[in-house]
Amino acid sequence: MIRVRGIVLPDREERSFWIDGELLRTDPVPGADLVVDGGYLLPGLVDAHTHPGTERPGVPFDDATLRSHLTDHREAGVLLVRTPGSAARIPAWVDEDPDLPRVRSAGRWLATPGRFVPGYGRDVTEAELVAAAVDEARSSSGWCKVIADWEFGDPAISLGLLTEVVSAVHAVGGRVAAHCQTAEGSHNAVLAGVDSLEHGRYLDQDLLDRMVRNGTALVPTLNVMGNKIDEVRAREATPRRDWLLKGWEGAVANVRAAEEAGVLVLAGTDSFPCGTVANEVGWLIRGGMSAEAAIAGASWEARSWLGLPGLVDGAPADLVVYDVDPTLDPRVLAHPSAIILRGRVVRSRNL
């Protein structure tokens, strides 16, 4: 048996945990090996929007690539990921591998005609969408992912149809993630009561209170657009380029407004390489979120939202350790000094 001791966030109380198998325990066990002594302890980091297994359309989903991507997450201290849509269903062996992060999958992307990359997810007609959403939710970790809108000028899925999807999936105990990057798509998704709004670049801030009432989380994925925004600005002016820039400005502004309204804002990278959720936290902070709220959306709040407790007795033994408080210096989030996954030490340095 091993023991860890440090200052637990967000409570900022010094505690000790004894690791019994894959669980944290608070009752002392004499003779346990002290593998972490000091520092700041967080529940394992979370990437709430990542697509391991393939990096671009046209490239087949591959188990070796999936393992490599998940390993990259783990090495960065990301011990829980949500895959809101994938080119294939996440195979069962992932949950059985103690060396890989825990995965919450939404099955395959659900794309109706004219929305999304043909053949990259699960192509369905609008008449088939409700049944397909229920099927993906039942066949995954309880989630499904709907491409609620797509490109500049394209119509979004109607409010009526999206409401049917949400009602049917909720009826079987599932949850709905919606890809939204247009005003119409975000509007329809919020009014339909989806469980998470992915991107939400043109989200009307007047809808934030509705999101709070519905329990809809916002996953803005600033990292993926922020990393190439200068290149977009340098392009020749076109309606689509202007649409992208205005959407980016809206997405950044929405981050602070969402936090102030009480919307749960989660960190999701939607980009490669995997294991860069610390970058997304940085973007959330630059967007105006407090450091603590941004880190919570990549750790304890995100884990709770996905059904896992924080650092308490009986919780999964998934934790990361930092030399200094990451809420005071968020740059350290990318450099954990210790990582423990499912009770096994991935990295440890006696602090």
mmCIF file of C-alpha atoms in Angstrom:
data_model
loop_
_atom_site.group_PDB
_atom_site.id
_atom_site.type_symbol
_atom_site.label_atom_id
_atom_site.label_comp_id
_atom_site.label_asym_id
_atom_site.label_seq_id
_atom_site.Cartn_x
_atom_site.Cartn_y
_atom_site.Cartn_z
ATOM 1 C CA MET A 1 0.000 0.000 0.000
ATOM 2 C CA ILE A 2 1.168 3.547 -0.725
ATOM 3 C CA ARG A 3 0.456 6.924 0.840
ATOM 4 C CA VAL A 4 0.289 10.466 -0.523
ATOM 5 C CA ARG A 5 0.259 13.699 1.459
ATOM 6 C CA GLY A 6 -0.239 17.253 0.284
ATOM 7 C CA ILE A 7 -2.555 20.254 0.070
ATOM 8 C CA VAL A 8 -5.792 19.218 -1.591
ATOM 9 C CA LEU A 9 -7.469 21.556 -4.064
ATOM 10 C CA PRO A 10 -9.911 23.187 -4.090
ATOM 11 C CA ASP A 11 -10.217 22.957 -0.280
ATOM 12 C CA ARG A 12 -6.566 23.905 0.385
ATOM 13 C CA GLU A 13 -6.329 21.574 3.349
ATOM 14 C CA GLU A 14 -3.357 19.307 3.965
ATOM 15 C CA ARG A 15 -4.462 15.675 3.922
ATOM 16 C CA SER A 16 -3.095 12.188 3.599
ATOM 17 C CA PHE A 17 -4.546 9.407 1.483
ATOM 18 C CA TRP A 18 -3.746 5.726 1.542
ATOM 19 C CA ILE A 19 -4.256 3.934 -1.753
ATOM 20 C CA ASP A 20 -5.951 0.579 -1.461
ATOM 21 C CA GLY A 21 -6.003 -1.023 -4.893
ATOM 22 C CA GLU A 22 -7.678 1.557 -7.139
ATOM 23 C CA LEU A 23 -9.324 3.536 -4.324
ATOM 24 C CA LEU A 24 -8.363 6.400 -2.033
ATOM 25 C CA ARG A 25 -8.713 5.809 1.700
ATOM 26 C CA THR A 26 -8.437 8.245 4.596
ATOM 27 C CA ASP A 27 -8.002 5.734 7.411
ATOM 28 C CA PRO A 28 -4.274 5.478 8.280
ATOM 29 C CA VAL A 29 -2.420 2.296 7.391
ATOM 30 C CA PRO A 30 0.881 1.839 9.253
ATOM 31 C CA GLY A 31 3.913 1.095 7.135
ATOM 32 C CA ALA A 32 2.550 2.424 3.838
ATOM 33 C CA ASP A 33 5.205 3.685 1.448
ATOM 34 C CA LEU A 34 5.063 7.511 1.272
ATOM 35 C CA VAL A 35 5.399 8.245 -2.451
ATOM 36 C CA VAL A 36 4.241 11.886 -2.388
ATOM 37 C CA ASP A 37 5.118 14.160 0.513
ATOM 38 C CA GLY A 38 4.052 17.753 -0.074
ATOM 39 C CA GLY A 39 2.831 19.814 -2.983
ATOM 40 C CA TYR A 40 -0.678 20.435 -4.289
ATOM 41 C CA LEU A 41 -3.000 17.523 -5.022
ATOM 42 C CA LEU A 42 -5.716 17.686 -7.684
ATOM 43 C CA PRO A 43 -8.088 15.035 -8.945
ATOM 44 C CA GLY A 44 -6.780 13.808 -12.308
ATOM 45 C CA LEU A 45 -7.096 16.333 -15.119
ATOM 46 C CA VAL A 46 -9.933 16.048 -17.629
ATOM 47 C CA ASP A 47 -10.109 16.773 -21.349
ATOM 48 C CA ALA A 48 -13.835 17.079 -21.999
ATOM 49 C CA HIS A 49 -13.529 17.293 -25.781
ATOM 50 C CA THR A 50 -10.922 15.131 -27.469
ATOM 51 C CA HIS A 51 -11.032 12.693 -30.384
ATOM 52 C CA PRO A 52 -8.329 10.031 -29.932
ATOM 53 C CA GLY A 53 -7.901 7.318 -32.534
ATOM 54 C CA THR A 54 -7.533 9.324 -35.728
ATOM 55 C CA GLU A 55 -6.340 12.827 -36.477
ATOM 56 C CA ARG A 56 -8.127 13.857 -39.656
ATOM 57 C CA PRO A 57 -10.903 12.860 -42.064
ATOM 58 C CA GLY A 58 -9.991 10.091 -44.450
ATOM 59 C CA VAL A 59 -7.602 8.414 -42.011
ATOM 60 C CA PRO A 60 -9.130 5.211 -40.583
ATOM 61 C CA PHE A 61 -9.687 4.871 -36.855
ATOM 62 C CA ASP A 62 -6.802 2.799 -35.497
ATOM 63 C CA ASP A 63 -6.322 1.038 -32.164
ATOM 64 C CA ALA A 64 -2.595 1.761 -32.067
ATOM 65 C CA THR A 65 -3.247 5.458 -32.668
ATOM 66 C CA LEU A 66 -5.941 5.413 -29.997
ATOM 67 C CA ARG A 67 -3.517 3.924 -27.468
ATOM 68 C CA SER A 68 -0.842 6.458 -28.406
ATOM 69 C CA HIS A 69 -3.223 9.398 -28.039
ATOM 70 C CA LEU A 70 -4.541 8.201 -24.686
ATOM 71 C CA THR A 71 -0.995 7.635 -23.457
ATOM 72 C CA ASP A 72 -0.144 11.220 -24.394
ATOM 73 C CA HIS A 73 -3.100 12.374 -22.307
ATOM 74 C CA ARG A 74 -1.988 10.279 -19.349
ATOM 75 C CA GLU A 75 1.572 11.582 -19.470
ATOM 76 C CA ALA A 76 0.176 15.106 -19.172
ATOM 77 C CA GLY A 77 -1.863 14.163 -16.106
ATOM 78 C CA VAL A 78 -5.133 13.894 -18.052
ATOM 79 C CA LEU A 79 -6.670 10.833 -16.403
ATOM 80 C CA LEU A 80 -10.239 11.159 -17.691
ATOM 81 C CA VAL A 81 -11.316 12.081 -21.201
ATOM 82 C CA ARG A 82 -14.660 12.520 -22.889
ATOM 83 C CA THR A 83 -14.778 11.738 -26.591
ATOM 84 C CA PRO A 84 -17.823 13.620 -27.906
ATOM 85 C CA GLY A 85 -17.952 11.848 -31.217
ATOM 86 C CA SER A 86 -15.490 9.592 -32.960
ATOM 87 C CA ALA A 87 -14.910 7.896 -36.306
ATOM 88 C CA ALA A 88 -15.661 4.584 -34.553
ATOM 89 C CA ARG A 89 -16.992 3.460 -31.208
ATOM 90 C CA ILE A 90 -14.311 3.306 -28.530
ATOM 91 C CA PRO A 91 -13.426 -0.396 -28.116
ATOM 92 C CA ALA A 92 -14.105 -2.176 -24.831
ATOM 93 C CA TRP A 93 -10.431 -2.983 -24.214
ATOM 94 C CA VAL A 94 -9.751 0.679 -23.372
ATOM 95 C CA ASP A 95 -11.747 0.456 -20.132
ATOM 96 C CA GLU A 96 -9.914 -2.728 -19.205
ATOM 97 C CA ASP A 97 -6.407 -1.290 -19.626
ATOM 98 C CA PRO A 98 -5.082 0.027 -16.282
ATOM 99 C CA ASP A 99 -2.409 2.077 -18.053
ATOM 100 C CA LEU A 100 -4.891 4.283 -19.926
ATOM 101 C CA PRO A 101 -7.096 7.161 -18.783
ATOM 102 C CA ARG A 102 -10.743 6.569 -18.096
ATOM 103 C CA VAL A 103 -12.895 7.308 -21.155
ATOM 104 C CA ARG A 104 -16.433 8.608 -21.443
ATOM 105 C CA SER A 105 -17.481 8.097 -25.039
ATOM 106 C CA ALA A 106 -20.363 9.529 -27.067
ATOM 107 C CA GLY A 107 -20.043 6.903 -29.771
ATOM 108 C CA ARG A 108 -19.857 8.083 -33.369
ATOM 109 C CA TRP A 109 -20.609 11.582 -34.561
ATOM 110 C CA LEU A 110 -24.185 11.738 -35.828
ATOM 111 C CA ALA A 111 -24.327 13.747 -39.046
ATOM 112 C CA THR A 112 -27.378 14.504 -41.149
ATOM 113 C CA PRO A 113 -27.021 15.358 -44.872
ATOM 114 C CA GLY A 114 -24.964 18.471 -45.570
ATOM 115 C CA ARG A 115 -23.541 18.627 -42.073
ATOM 116 C CA PHE A 116 -20.060 17.301 -41.253
ATOM 117 C CA VAL A 117 -17.498 15.432 -43.333
ATOM 118 C CA PRO A 118 -19.247 12.642 -45.293
ATOM 119 C CA GLY A 119 -18.316 9.193 -44.015
ATOM 120 C CA TYR A 120 -16.264 10.441 -41.068
ATOM 121 C CA GLY A 121 -18.935 9.691 -38.474
ATOM 122 C CA ARG A 122 -22.297 7.998 -38.717
ATOM 123 C CA ASP A 123 -24.284 9.483 -41.603
ATOM 124 C CA VAL A 124 -28.036 9.398 -40.977
ATOM 125 C CA THR A 125 -31.097 11.054 -42.412
ATOM 126 C CA GLU A 126 -33.101 13.456 -40.290
ATOM 127 C CA ALA A 127 -35.790 10.775 -40.046
ATOM 128 C CA GLU A 128 -33.213 8.361 -38.606
ATOM 129 C CA LEU A 129 -31.550 10.804 -36.200
ATOM 130 C CA VAL A 130 -33.615 10.180 -33.056
ATOM 131 C CA ALA A 131 -33.235 6.398 -33.165
ATOM 132 C CA ALA A 132 -29.523 6.704 -34.017
ATOM 133 C CA ALA A 133 -28.941 9.040 -31.069
ATOM 134 C CA VAL A 134 -30.562 6.570 -28.673
ATOM 135 C CA ASP A 135 -28.502 3.752 -30.179
ATOM 136 C CA GLU A 136 -25.189 5.593 -29.780
ATOM 137 C CA ALA A 137 -26.014 6.614 -26.208
ATOM 138 C CA ARG A 138 -26.890 3.041 -25.275
ATOM 139 C CA SER A 139 -23.794 1.653 -27.002
ATOM 140 C CA SER A 140 -21.304 4.083 -25.476
ATOM 141 C CA SER A 141 -20.825 5.644 -22.049
ATOM 142 C CA GLY A 142 -24.330 7.079 -22.097
ATOM 143 C CA TRP A 143 -23.533 9.992 -24.383
ATOM 144 C CA CYS A 144 -24.333 10.740 -28.002
ATOM 145 C CA LYS A 145 -23.014 13.587 -30.158
ATOM 146 C CA VAL A 146 -25.132 15.402 -32.730
ATOM 147 C CA ILE A 147 -23.709 17.706 -35.387
ATOM 148 C CA ALA A 148 -26.351 20.388 -34.854
ATOM 149 C CA ASP A 149 -24.915 22.745 -37.475
ATOM 150 C CA TRP A 150 -21.910 22.897 -39.727
ATOM 151 C CA GLU A 151 -20.506 25.500 -42.091
ATOM 152 C CA PHE A 152 -21.017 29.181 -42.803
ATOM 153 C CA GLY A 153 -24.443 29.729 -44.339
ATOM 154 C CA ASP A 154 -25.687 26.177 -43.754
ATOM 155 C CA PRO A 155 -28.991 25.662 -41.918
ATOM 156 C CA ALA A 156 -28.911 24.066 -38.483
ATOM 157 C CA ILE A 157 -30.975 21.098 -37.362
ATOM 158 C CA SER A 158 -34.421 22.373 -36.452
ATOM 159 C CA LEU A 159 -35.388 23.042 -32.868
ATOM 160 C CA GLY A 160 -38.216 20.527 -33.116
ATOM 161 C CA LEU A 161 -35.983 17.675 -34.259
ATOM 162 C CA LEU A 162 -33.264 18.435 -31.750
ATOM 163 C CA THR A 163 -35.849 18.555 -28.976
ATOM 164 C CA GLU A 164 -37.031 15.094 -30.023
ATOM 165 C CA VAL A 165 -33.443 13.827 -29.856
ATOM 166 C CA VAL A 166 -32.882 15.216 -26.369
ATOM 167 C CA SER A 167 -36.186 13.872 -25.073
ATOM 168 C CA ALA A 168 -35.555 10.368 -26.451
ATOM 169 C CA VAL A 169 -31.971 10.163 -25.194
ATOM 170 C CA HIS A 170 -32.885 11.484 -21.760
ATOM 171 C CA ALA A 171 -35.687 8.914 -21.586
ATOM 172 C CA VAL A 172 -33.097 6.104 -21.716
ATOM 173 C CA GLY A 173 -30.826 7.825 -19.191
ATOM 174 C CA GLY A 174 -28.417 9.259 -21.767
ATOM 175 C CA ARG A 175 -26.942 12.695 -22.416
ATOM 176 C CA VAL A 176 -26.591 14.754 -25.579
ATOM 177 C CA ALA A 177 -23.597 16.763 -26.770
ATOM 178 C CA ALA A 178 -24.218 19.155 -29.659
ATOM 179 C CA HIS A 179 -21.661 20.580 -32.074
ATOM 180 C CA CYS A 180 -22.683 24.224 -32.543
ATOM 181 C CA GLN A 181 -20.771 27.002 -34.258
ATOM 182 C CA THR A 182 -23.605 29.105 -35.684
ATOM 183 C CA ALA A 183 -26.118 31.325 -33.940
ATOM 184 C CA GLU A 184 -29.025 29.176 -35.103
ATOM 185 C CA GLY A 185 -27.363 25.947 -34.022
ATOM 186 C CA SER A 186 -26.504 27.254 -30.557
ATOM 187 C CA HIS A 187 -29.984 28.730 -30.118
ATOM 188 C CA ASN A 188 -31.709 25.486 -31.038
ATOM 189 C CA ALA A 189 -29.381 23.362 -28.918
ATOM 190 C CA VAL A 190 -29.900 25.451 -25.779
ATOM 191 C CA LEU A 191 -33.675 25.588 -26.177
ATOM 192 C CA ALA A 192 -33.766 21.837 -26.855
ATOM 193 C CA GLY A 193 -31.988 21.239 -23.531
ATOM 194 C CA VAL A 194 -28.789 19.516 -24.672
ATOM 195 C CA ASP A 195 -26.378 18.546 -21.926
ATOM 196 C CA SER A 196 -23.289 20.124 -23.459
ATOM 197 C CA LEU A 197 -22.756 22.803 -26.053
ATOM 198 C CA GLU A 198 -19.542 22.165 -27.972
ATOM 199 C CA HIS A 199 -17.793 25.303 -29.336
ATOM 200 C CA GLY A 200 -20.788 27.690 -29.166
ATOM 201 C CA ARG A 201 -18.975 30.411 -31.082
ATOM 202 C CA TYR A 202 -22.124 32.377 -31.893
ATOM 203 C CA LEU A 203 -23.917 31.634 -28.634
ATOM 204 C CA ASP A 204 -26.261 34.483 -27.681
ATOM 205 C CA GLN A 205 -25.398 35.527 -24.126
ATOM 206 C CA ASP A 206 -29.101 36.010 -23.433
ATOM 207 C CA LEU A 207 -29.303 32.192 -23.433
ATOM 208 C CA LEU A 208 -26.822 31.732 -20.572
ATOM 209 C CA ASP A 209 -29.485 31.800 -17.863
ATOM 210 C CA ARG A 210 -31.397 29.120 -19.793
ATOM 211 C CA MET A 211 -28.239 27.011 -19.850
ATOM 212 C CA VAL A 212 -27.920 27.326 -16.079
ATOM 213 C CA ARG A 213 -31.530 26.237 -15.573
ATOM 214 C CA ASN A 214 -31.105 23.278 -17.938
ATOM 215 C CA GLY A 215 -27.696 22.274 -16.572
ATOM 216 C CA THR A 216 -26.115 22.708 -20.008
ATOM 217 C CA ALA A 217 -22.324 22.898 -19.895
ATOM 218 C CA LEU A 218 -20.262 24.968 -22.326
ATOM 219 C CA VAL A 219 -17.138 23.439 -23.861
ATOM 220 C CA PRO A 220 -15.696 26.341 -25.913
ATOM 221 C CA THR A 221 -12.559 24.569 -27.248
ATOM 222 C CA LEU A 222 -10.695 27.881 -27.616
ATOM 223 C CA ASN A 223 -7.378 26.093 -28.031
ATOM 224 C CA VAL A 224 -8.086 24.708 -31.497
ATOM 225 C CA MET A 225 -9.133 28.047 -32.999
ATOM 226 C CA GLY A 226 -6.805 30.198 -30.921
ATOM 227 C CA ASN A 227 -3.755 28.376 -32.210
ATOM 228 C CA LYS A 228 -4.543 29.375 -35.795
ATOM 229 C CA ILE A 229 -6.384 32.677 -35.390
ATOM 230 C CA ASP A 230 -3.426 34.738 -36.628
ATOM 231 C CA GLU A 231 -3.327 32.654 -39.786
ATOM 232 C CA VAL A 232 -7.060 33.222 -40.295
ATOM 233 C CA ARG A 233 -6.635 36.981 -39.835
ATOM 234 C CA ALA A 234 -3.928 36.996 -42.497
ATOM 235 C CA ARG A 235 -6.223 35.460 -45.122
ATOM 236 C CA GLU A 236 -7.844 37.481 -47.864
ATOM 237 C CA ALA A 237 -11.111 38.954 -46.647
ATOM 238 C CA THR A 238 -14.101 36.748 -47.533
ATOM 239 C CA PRO A 239 -17.509 36.269 -45.905
ATOM 240 C CA ARG A 240 -16.349 32.944 -44.439
ATOM 241 C CA ARG A 241 -13.107 34.393 -43.059
ATOM 242 C CA ASP A 242 -15.055 37.264 -41.459
ATOM 243 C CA TRP A 243 -17.517 34.738 -40.043
ATOM 244 C CA LEU A 244 -14.672 32.772 -38.460
ATOM 245 C CA LEU A 245 -13.149 35.893 -36.913
ATOM 246 C CA LYS A 246 -16.455 37.149 -35.526
ATOM 247 C CA GLY A 247 -17.187 33.689 -34.144
ATOM 248 C CA TRP A 248 -13.815 33.616 -32.425
ATOM 249 C CA GLU A 249 -14.441 36.984 -30.813
ATOM 250 C CA GLY A 250 -17.827 35.783 -29.609
ATOM 251 C CA ALA A 251 -16.442 32.542 -28.214
ATOM 252 C CA VAL A 252 -13.803 34.370 -26.189
ATOM 253 C CA ALA A 253 -16.311 36.907 -24.857
ATOM 254 C CA ASN A 254 -18.742 34.132 -23.918
ATOM 255 C CA VAL A 255 -16.250 32.438 -21.621
ATOM 256 C CA ARG A 256 -16.245 35.175 -18.996
ATOM 257 C CA ALA A 257 -19.959 35.843 -19.401
ATOM 258 C CA ALA A 258 -20.739 32.162 -18.944
ATOM 259 C CA GLU A 259 -18.694 31.905 -15.756
ATOM 260 C CA GLU A 260 -20.369 35.027 -14.358
ATOM 261 C CA ALA A 261 -23.804 33.631 -15.207
ATOM 262 C CA GLY A 262 -23.050 30.346 -13.433
ATOM 263 C CA VAL A 263 -22.709 28.128 -16.505
ATOM 264 C CA LEU A 264 -20.291 25.244 -16.059
ATOM 265 C CA VAL A 265 -17.423 25.885 -18.479
ATOM 266 C CA LEU A 266 -15.267 22.847 -19.247
ATOM 267 C CA ALA A 267 -11.823 22.498 -20.791
ATOM 268 C CA GLY A 268 -11.682 20.580 -24.062
ATOM 269 C CA THR A 269 -8.902 20.708 -26.615
ATOM 270 C CA ASP A 270 -10.420 19.304 -29.839
ATOM 271 C CA SER A 271 -6.908 19.295 -31.293
ATOM 272 C CA PHE A 272 -3.645 17.428 -31.605
ATOM 273 C CA PRO A 273 -1.258 16.533 -30.118
ATOM 274 C CA CYS A 274 -3.223 15.047 -27.247
ATOM 275 C CA GLY A 275 -2.311 15.960 -23.693
ATOM 276 C CA THR A 276 -2.534 19.747 -24.096
ATOM 277 C CA VAL A 277 -5.450 20.551 -21.812
ATOM 278 C CA ALA A 278 -3.176 22.963 -19.928
ATOM 279 C CA ASN A 279 -3.153 25.100 -23.079
ATOM 280 C CA GLU A 280 -6.957 25.167 -23.108
ATOM 281 C CA VAL A 281 -6.961 26.272 -19.468
ATOM 282 C CA GLY A 282 -4.612 29.086 -20.485
ATOM 283 C CA TRP A 283 -7.010 30.192 -23.215
ATOM 284 C CA LEU A 284 -9.950 30.115 -20.791
ATOM 285 C CA ILE A 285 -8.022 32.375 -18.424
ATOM 286 C CA ARG A 286 -7.120 34.734 -21.265
ATOM 287 C CA GLY A 287 -10.809 34.807 -22.112
ATOM 288 C CA GLY A 288 -11.538 36.228 -18.678
ATOM 289 C CA MET A 289 -12.229 33.222 -16.470
ATOM 290 C CA SER A 290 -10.665 33.075 -13.052
ATOM 291 C CA ALA A 291 -7.740 30.663 -12.830
ATOM 292 C CA GLU A 292 -9.525 28.563 -10.227
ATOM 293 C CA ALA A 293 -12.696 28.208 -12.317
ATOM 294 C CA ALA A 294 -10.697 27.358 -15.438
ATOM 295 C CA ILE A 295 -8.714 24.683 -13.603
ATOM 296 C CA ALA A 296 -11.886 23.355 -11.956
ATOM 297 C CA GLY A 297 -13.274 22.894 -15.475
ATOM 298 C CA ALA A 298 -10.253 20.739 -16.231
ATOM 299 C CA SER A 299 -10.249 18.803 -12.969
ATOM 300 C CA TRP A 300 -12.654 18.478 -10.038
ATOM 301 C CA GLU A 301 -15.748 20.107 -11.603
ATOM 302 C CA ALA A 302 -15.294 18.201 -14.855
ATOM 303 C CA ARG A 303 -14.849 14.898 -13.053
ATOM 304 C CA SER A 304 -17.960 15.505 -10.955
ATOM 305 C CA TRP A 305 -19.949 16.385 -14.092
ATOM 306 C CA LEU A 306 -18.853 13.083 -15.611
ATOM 307 C CA GLY A 307 -19.873 11.162 -12.516
ATOM 308 C CA LEU A 308 -16.628 10.794 -10.578
ATOM 309 C CA PRO A 309 -15.886 12.249 -7.123
ATOM 310 C CA GLY A 310 -12.881 14.340 -6.188
ATOM 311 C CA LEU A 311 -10.225 13.476 -3.636
ATOM 312 C CA VAL A 312 -12.376 11.892 -0.924
ATOM 313 C CA ASP A 313 -12.506 8.557 0.840
ATOM 314 C CA GLY A 314 -13.563 5.803 -1.553
ATOM 315 C CA ALA A 315 -12.905 7.851 -4.698
ATOM 316 C CA PRO A 316 -10.915 6.466 -7.621
ATOM 317 C CA ALA A 317 -7.196 6.885 -6.942
ATOM 318 C CA ASP A 318 -6.590 9.275 -9.851
ATOM 319 C CA LEU A 319 -4.569 12.333 -8.893
ATOM 320 C CA VAL A 320 -1.928 14.761 -10.072
ATOM 321 C CA VAL A 321 0.542 16.673 -7.925
ATOM 322 C CA TYR A 322 2.238 20.036 -8.471
ATOM 323 C CA ASP A 323 5.131 21.748 -6.724
ATOM 324 C CA VAL A 324 3.190 25.026 -6.493
ATOM 325 C CA ASP A 325 -0.488 25.940 -6.443
ATOM 326 C CA PRO A 326 -1.608 25.906 -10.105
ATOM 327 C CA THR A 327 -4.428 28.353 -9.353
ATOM 328 C CA LEU A 328 -1.711 30.898 -8.516
ATOM 329 C CA ASP A 329 0.608 29.896 -11.372
ATOM 330 C CA PRO A 330 -1.429 28.060 -14.043
ATOM 331 C CA ARG A 331 1.691 27.463 -16.140
ATOM 332 C CA VAL A 332 2.647 24.578 -13.853
ATOM 333 C CA LEU A 333 -0.474 22.683 -14.919
ATOM 334 C CA ALA A 334 1.508 21.288 -17.858
ATOM 335 C CA HIS A 335 4.218 19.917 -15.540
ATOM 336 C CA PRO A 336 2.831 17.599 -12.859
ATOM 337 C CA SER A 337 5.518 16.265 -10.537
ATOM 338 C CA ALA A 338 3.505 13.140 -9.724
ATOM 339 C CA ILE A 339 0.736 11.243 -11.498
ATOM 340 C CA ILE A 340 -1.245 8.353 -10.040
ATOM 341 C CA LEU A 341 -3.814 6.550 -12.193
ATOM 342 C CA ARG A 342 -6.113 3.812 -10.869
ATOM 343 C CA GLY A 343 -3.879 3.577 -7.808
ATOM 344 C CA ARG A 344 -0.717 2.981 -9.843
ATOM 345 C CA VAL A 345 2.170 5.435 -9.814
ATOM 346 C CA VAL A 346 2.792 6.759 -13.329
ATOM 347 C CA ARG A 347 5.263 9.391 -12.193
ATOM 348 C CA SER A 348 6.510 10.286 -8.724
ATOM 349 C CA ARG A 349 9.055 12.541 -7.180
ATOM 350 C CA ASN A 350 9.169 12.827 -3.400
ATOM 351 C CA LEU A 351 8.557 16.543 -2.967
#
